[in-house]
CSV table of C-alpha atoms and ligand atoms in Angstrom, one decimal:
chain,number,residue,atom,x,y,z
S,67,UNK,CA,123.9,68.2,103.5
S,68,UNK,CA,122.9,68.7,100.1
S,69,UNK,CA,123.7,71.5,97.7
S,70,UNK,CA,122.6,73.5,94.8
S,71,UNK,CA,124.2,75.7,93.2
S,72,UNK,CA,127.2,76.0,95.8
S,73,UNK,CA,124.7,76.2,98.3
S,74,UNK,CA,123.1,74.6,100.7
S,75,UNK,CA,119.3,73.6,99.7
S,76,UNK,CA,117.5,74.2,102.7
S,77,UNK,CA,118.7,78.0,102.1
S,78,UNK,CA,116.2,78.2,99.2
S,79,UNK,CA,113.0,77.5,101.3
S,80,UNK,CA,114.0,78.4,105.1
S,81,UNK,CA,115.2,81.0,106.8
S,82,UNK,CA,116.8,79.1,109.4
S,83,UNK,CA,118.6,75.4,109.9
S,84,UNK,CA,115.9,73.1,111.2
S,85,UNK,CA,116.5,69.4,112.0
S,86,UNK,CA,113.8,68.1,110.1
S,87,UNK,CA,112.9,69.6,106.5
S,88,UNK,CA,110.1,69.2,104.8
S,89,UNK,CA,110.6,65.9,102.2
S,90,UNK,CA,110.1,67.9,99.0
S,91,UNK,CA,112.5,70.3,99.3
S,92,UNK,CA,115.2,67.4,98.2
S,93,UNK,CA,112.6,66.5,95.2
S,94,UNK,CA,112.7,69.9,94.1
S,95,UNK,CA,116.2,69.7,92.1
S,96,UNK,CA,115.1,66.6,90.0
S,97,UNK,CA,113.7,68.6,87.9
S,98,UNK,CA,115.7,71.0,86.1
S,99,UNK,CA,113.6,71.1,83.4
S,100,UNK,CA,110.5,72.1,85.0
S,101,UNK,CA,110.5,74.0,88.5
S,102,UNK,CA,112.5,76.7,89.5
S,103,UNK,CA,112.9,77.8,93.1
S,104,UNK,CA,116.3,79.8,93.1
S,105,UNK,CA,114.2,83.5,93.2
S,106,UNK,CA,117.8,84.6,91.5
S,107,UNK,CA,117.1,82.9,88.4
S,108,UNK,CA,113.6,83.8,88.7
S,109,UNK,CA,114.1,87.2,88.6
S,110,UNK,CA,117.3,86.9,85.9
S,111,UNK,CA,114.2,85.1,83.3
S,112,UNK,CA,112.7,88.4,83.3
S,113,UNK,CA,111.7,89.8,80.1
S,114,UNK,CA,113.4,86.7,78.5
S,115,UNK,CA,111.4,83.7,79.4
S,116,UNK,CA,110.3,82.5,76.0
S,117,UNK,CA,114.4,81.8,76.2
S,118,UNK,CA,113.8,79.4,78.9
S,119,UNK,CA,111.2,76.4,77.1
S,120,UNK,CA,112.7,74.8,74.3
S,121,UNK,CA,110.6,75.8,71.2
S,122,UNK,CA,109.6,79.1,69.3
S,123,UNK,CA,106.6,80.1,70.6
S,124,UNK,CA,106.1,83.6,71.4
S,125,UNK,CA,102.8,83.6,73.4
S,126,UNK,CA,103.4,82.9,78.2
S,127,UNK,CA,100.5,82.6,80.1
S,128,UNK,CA,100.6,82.5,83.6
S,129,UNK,CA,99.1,81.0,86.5
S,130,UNK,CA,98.8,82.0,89.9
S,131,UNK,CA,98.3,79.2,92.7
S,132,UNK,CA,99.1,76.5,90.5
S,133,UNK,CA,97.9,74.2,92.5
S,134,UNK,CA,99.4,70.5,91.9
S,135,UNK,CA,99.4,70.9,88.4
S,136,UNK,CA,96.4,69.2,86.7
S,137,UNK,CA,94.7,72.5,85.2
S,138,UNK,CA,98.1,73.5,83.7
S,139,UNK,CA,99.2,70.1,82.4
S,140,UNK,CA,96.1,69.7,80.4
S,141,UNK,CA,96.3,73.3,79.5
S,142,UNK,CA,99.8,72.8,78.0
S,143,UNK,CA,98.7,69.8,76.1
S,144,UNK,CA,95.7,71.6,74.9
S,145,UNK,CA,97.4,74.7,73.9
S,146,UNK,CA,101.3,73.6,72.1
S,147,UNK,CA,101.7,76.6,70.7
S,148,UNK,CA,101.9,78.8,74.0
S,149,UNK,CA,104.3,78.5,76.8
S,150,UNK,CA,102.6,78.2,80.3
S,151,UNK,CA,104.3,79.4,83.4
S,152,UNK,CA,103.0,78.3,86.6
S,153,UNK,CA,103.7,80.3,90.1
S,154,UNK,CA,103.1,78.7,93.0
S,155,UNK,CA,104.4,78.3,96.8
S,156,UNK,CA,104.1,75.0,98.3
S,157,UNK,CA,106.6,72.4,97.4
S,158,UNK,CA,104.7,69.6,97.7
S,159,UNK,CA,102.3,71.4,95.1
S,160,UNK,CA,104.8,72.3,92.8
S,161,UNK,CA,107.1,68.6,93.0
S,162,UNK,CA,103.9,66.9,92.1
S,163,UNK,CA,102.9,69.5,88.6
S,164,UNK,CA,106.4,68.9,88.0
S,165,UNK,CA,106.4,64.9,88.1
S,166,UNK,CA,103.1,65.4,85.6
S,167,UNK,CA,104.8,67.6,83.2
S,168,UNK,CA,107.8,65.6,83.0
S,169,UNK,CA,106.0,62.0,82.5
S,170,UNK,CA,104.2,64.0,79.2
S,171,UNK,CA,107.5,65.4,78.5
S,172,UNK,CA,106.0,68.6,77.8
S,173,UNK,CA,108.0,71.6,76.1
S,174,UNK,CA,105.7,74.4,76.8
S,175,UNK,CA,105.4,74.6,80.8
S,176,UNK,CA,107.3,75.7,83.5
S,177,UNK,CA,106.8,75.9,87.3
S,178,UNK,CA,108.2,78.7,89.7
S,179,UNK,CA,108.1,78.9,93.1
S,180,UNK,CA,107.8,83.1,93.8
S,181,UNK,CA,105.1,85.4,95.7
S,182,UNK,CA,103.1,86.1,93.1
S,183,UNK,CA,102.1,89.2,95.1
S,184,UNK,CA,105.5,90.7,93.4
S,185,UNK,CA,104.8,89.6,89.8
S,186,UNK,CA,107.1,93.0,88.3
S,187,UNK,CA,109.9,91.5,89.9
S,188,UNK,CA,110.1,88.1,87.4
S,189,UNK,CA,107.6,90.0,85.0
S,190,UNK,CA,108.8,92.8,82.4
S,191,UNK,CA,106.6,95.1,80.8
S,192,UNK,CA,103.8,93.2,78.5
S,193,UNK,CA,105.5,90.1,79.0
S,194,UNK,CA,102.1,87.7,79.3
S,195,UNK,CA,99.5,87.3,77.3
S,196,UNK,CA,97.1,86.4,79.7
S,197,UNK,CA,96.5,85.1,82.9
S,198,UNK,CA,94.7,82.0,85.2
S,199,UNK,CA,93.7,82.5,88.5
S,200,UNK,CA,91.9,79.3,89.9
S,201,UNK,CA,90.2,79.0,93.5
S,202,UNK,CA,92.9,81.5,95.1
S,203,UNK,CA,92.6,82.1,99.2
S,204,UNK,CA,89.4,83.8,100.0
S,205,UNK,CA,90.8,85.2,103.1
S,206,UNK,CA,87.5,85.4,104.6
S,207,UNK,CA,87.8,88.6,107.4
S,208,UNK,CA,90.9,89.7,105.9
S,209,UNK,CA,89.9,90.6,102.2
S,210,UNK,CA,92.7,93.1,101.9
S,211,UNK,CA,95.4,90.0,101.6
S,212,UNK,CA,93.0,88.2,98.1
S,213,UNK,CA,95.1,88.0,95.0
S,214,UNK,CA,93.0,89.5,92.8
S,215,UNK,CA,92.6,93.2,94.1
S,216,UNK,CA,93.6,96.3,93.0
S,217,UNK,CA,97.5,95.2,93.4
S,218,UNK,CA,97.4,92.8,91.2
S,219,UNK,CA,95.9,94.8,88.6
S,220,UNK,CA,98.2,97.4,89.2
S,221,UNK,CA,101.0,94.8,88.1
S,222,UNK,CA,99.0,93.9,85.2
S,223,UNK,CA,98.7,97.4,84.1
S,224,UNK,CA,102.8,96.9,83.3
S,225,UNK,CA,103.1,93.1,82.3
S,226,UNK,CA,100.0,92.0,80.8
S,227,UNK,CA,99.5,92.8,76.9
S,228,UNK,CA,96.7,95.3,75.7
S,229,UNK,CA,93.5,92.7,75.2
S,230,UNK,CA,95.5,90.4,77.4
S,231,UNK,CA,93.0,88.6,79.5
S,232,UNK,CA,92.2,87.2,82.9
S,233,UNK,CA,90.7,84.3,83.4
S,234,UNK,CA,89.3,83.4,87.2
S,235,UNK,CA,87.3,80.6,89.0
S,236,UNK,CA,86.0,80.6,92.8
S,237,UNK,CA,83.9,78.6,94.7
S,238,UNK,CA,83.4,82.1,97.1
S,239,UNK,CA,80.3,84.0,96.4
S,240,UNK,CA,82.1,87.4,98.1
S,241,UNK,CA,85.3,87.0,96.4
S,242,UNK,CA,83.3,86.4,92.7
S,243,UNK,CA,81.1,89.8,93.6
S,244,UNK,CA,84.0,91.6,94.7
S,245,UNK,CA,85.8,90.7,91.6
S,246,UNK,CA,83.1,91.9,89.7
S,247,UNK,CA,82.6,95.2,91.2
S,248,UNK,CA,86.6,95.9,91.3
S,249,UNK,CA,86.0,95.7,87.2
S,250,UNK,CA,83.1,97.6,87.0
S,251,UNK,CA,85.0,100.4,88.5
S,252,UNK,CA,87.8,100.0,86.3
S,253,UNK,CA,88.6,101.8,83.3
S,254,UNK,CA,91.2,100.0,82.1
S,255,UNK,CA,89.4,96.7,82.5
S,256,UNK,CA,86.6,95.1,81.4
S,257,UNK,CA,84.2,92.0,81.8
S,258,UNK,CA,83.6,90.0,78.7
S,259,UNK,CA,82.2,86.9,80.3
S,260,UNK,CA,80.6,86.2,84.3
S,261,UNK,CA,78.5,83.3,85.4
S,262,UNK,CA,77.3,82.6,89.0
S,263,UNK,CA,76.9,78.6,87.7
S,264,UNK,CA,79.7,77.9,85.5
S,265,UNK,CA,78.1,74.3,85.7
S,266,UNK,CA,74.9,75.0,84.4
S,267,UNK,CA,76.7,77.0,80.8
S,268,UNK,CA,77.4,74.4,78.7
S,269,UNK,CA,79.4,76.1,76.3
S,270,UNK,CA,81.2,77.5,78.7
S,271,UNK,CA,82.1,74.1,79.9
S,272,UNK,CA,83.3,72.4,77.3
S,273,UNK,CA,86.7,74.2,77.6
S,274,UNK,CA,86.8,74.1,81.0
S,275,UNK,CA,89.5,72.2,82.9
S,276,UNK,CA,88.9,71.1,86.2
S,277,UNK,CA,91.0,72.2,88.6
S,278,UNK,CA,92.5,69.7,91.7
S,279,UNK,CA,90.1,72.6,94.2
S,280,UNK,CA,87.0,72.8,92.2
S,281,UNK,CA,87.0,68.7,92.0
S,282,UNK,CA,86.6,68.8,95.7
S,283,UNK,CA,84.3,72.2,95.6
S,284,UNK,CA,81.6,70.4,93.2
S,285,UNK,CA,81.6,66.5,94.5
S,286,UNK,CA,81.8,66.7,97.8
S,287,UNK,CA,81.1,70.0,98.9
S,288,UNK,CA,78.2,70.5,96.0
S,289,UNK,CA,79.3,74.1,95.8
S,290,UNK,CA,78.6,76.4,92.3
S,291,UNK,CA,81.8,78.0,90.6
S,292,UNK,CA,81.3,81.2,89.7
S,293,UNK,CA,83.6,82.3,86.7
S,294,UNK,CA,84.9,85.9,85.2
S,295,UNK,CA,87.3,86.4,82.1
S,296,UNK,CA,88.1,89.8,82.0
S,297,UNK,CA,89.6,91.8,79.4
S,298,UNK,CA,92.8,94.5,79.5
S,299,UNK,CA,91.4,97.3,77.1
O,568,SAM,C1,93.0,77.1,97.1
O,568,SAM,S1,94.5,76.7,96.3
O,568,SAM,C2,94.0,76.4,94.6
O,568,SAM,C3,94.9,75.6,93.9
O,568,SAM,C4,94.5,75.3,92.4
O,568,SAM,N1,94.5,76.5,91.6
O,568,SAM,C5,93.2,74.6,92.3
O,568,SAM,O1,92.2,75.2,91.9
O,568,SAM,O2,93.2,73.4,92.6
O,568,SAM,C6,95.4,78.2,96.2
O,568,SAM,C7,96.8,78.0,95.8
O,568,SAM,O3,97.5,79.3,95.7
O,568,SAM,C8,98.8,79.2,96.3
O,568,SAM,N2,99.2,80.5,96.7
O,568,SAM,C9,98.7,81.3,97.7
O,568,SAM,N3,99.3,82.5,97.8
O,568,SAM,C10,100.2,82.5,96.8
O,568,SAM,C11,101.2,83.5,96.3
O,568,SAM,N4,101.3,84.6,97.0
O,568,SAM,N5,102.0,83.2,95.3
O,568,SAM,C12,101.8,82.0,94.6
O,568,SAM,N6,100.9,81.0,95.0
O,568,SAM,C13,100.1,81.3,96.0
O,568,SAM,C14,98.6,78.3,97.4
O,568,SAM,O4,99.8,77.6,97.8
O,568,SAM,C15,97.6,77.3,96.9
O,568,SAM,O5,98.2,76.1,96.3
């Protein structure tokens, strides 16, 4: 048995004892540096995470869905000057951005492991600057579970600063309209940029990072990304 923290590991991920664990879970503490899974710490950063990375910078982005890490990684090299925290659920996910970010010794990014459906527990008010959501879930027939809805901009109503923006990619025609009519409603948001071909905007793609999904979305499926950044007013 292996512990953490005076207890024992598998109590972070599972509910129950199982005789077989998925091989991750005993990755995940080798990295102190970069992942968090204890949801107590988690929710102890809030409101002081620019205490948790080891430099001055006042600026947290975050991302939602992480992914395995590539979009962050080159996002924190990209960008020193603003500390990046990454949620995401999967271990496998989240050992492998973790393994990235500690081979480029990078100061400014950390990885979580939280439902980022309950950002205002780990968030305080205007705590992020901004925020990346890339290729979430489409959760075709059950729309009412999609991360970005009118939940999550609730919770961005409290943590995310005034001209704070969101920044999202998807590969899912209904999701990218949906998104688009949720913020047309809005009064307290607004669109500054959309694109149905995210490929076919040049200047639009030359700061674009390719995420591990939208690899896969444009070479083998030969799907169009559709993009929105959308401003807090
Ligand atoms: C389709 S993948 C996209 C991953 C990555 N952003 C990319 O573009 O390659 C969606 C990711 O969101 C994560 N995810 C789903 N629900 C989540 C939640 N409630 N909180 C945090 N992450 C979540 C999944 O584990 C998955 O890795």
């Amino acid at each position: 048995m292996i512990e953490y923290k005076n207890r024992e590991l598998w109590t972070y991920f599972f509910t129950k004892p199982r005789s077989y664990y998925n091989k991750y879970m005993y990755e995940m503490v080798n990295y102190p540096d970069y992942l968090i899974f204890d949801r107590e710490e988690i929710e102890n950063n809030k409101s002081k995470w620019n205490e948790v990375y080891d430099n001055k910078n006042t600026d947290i982005y975050l991302e939602i869905g992480s992914g395995s890490g590539n979009f962050s990684i080159e996002l924190a090299k990209r960008n020193p000057n603003v500390n990046l925290l990454c949620d995401e659920l999967r271990l496998k996910r989240l050992v492998y951005s973790a393994r990235k970010a500690k081979k480029e010794d990078l100061k400014n990014i950390k990885y979580i492991k939280y439902d980022a459906n309950n950002l205002t527990d780990f968030l305080s008010e205007n705590e992020i600057s901004g925020l990346y959501i890339n290729f979430p879930d489409p959760w075709t027939g059950q729309e009412h579970k999609r991360m970005l809805g009118e939940k999550l901009l609730e919770n961005l109503d409290v943590v995310l600063k005034k001209n704070g923006k969101i920044f999202f990619k998807t590969d899912h025609d209904n999701y990218y309209e949906s998104v688009v009519e949720l913020i047309n409603k809005s009064d307290k948001y607004e669109i500054v940029v959309k694109t149905d071909d995210l490929y076919s905007n040049e200047k639009l793609l030359e700061n674009n990072i390719q995420t591990e999904f939208e690899h896969l979305f444009i070479h083998k499926l030969k799907i169009k990304i559709k993009y929105i950044e959308i401003i807090k007013l």
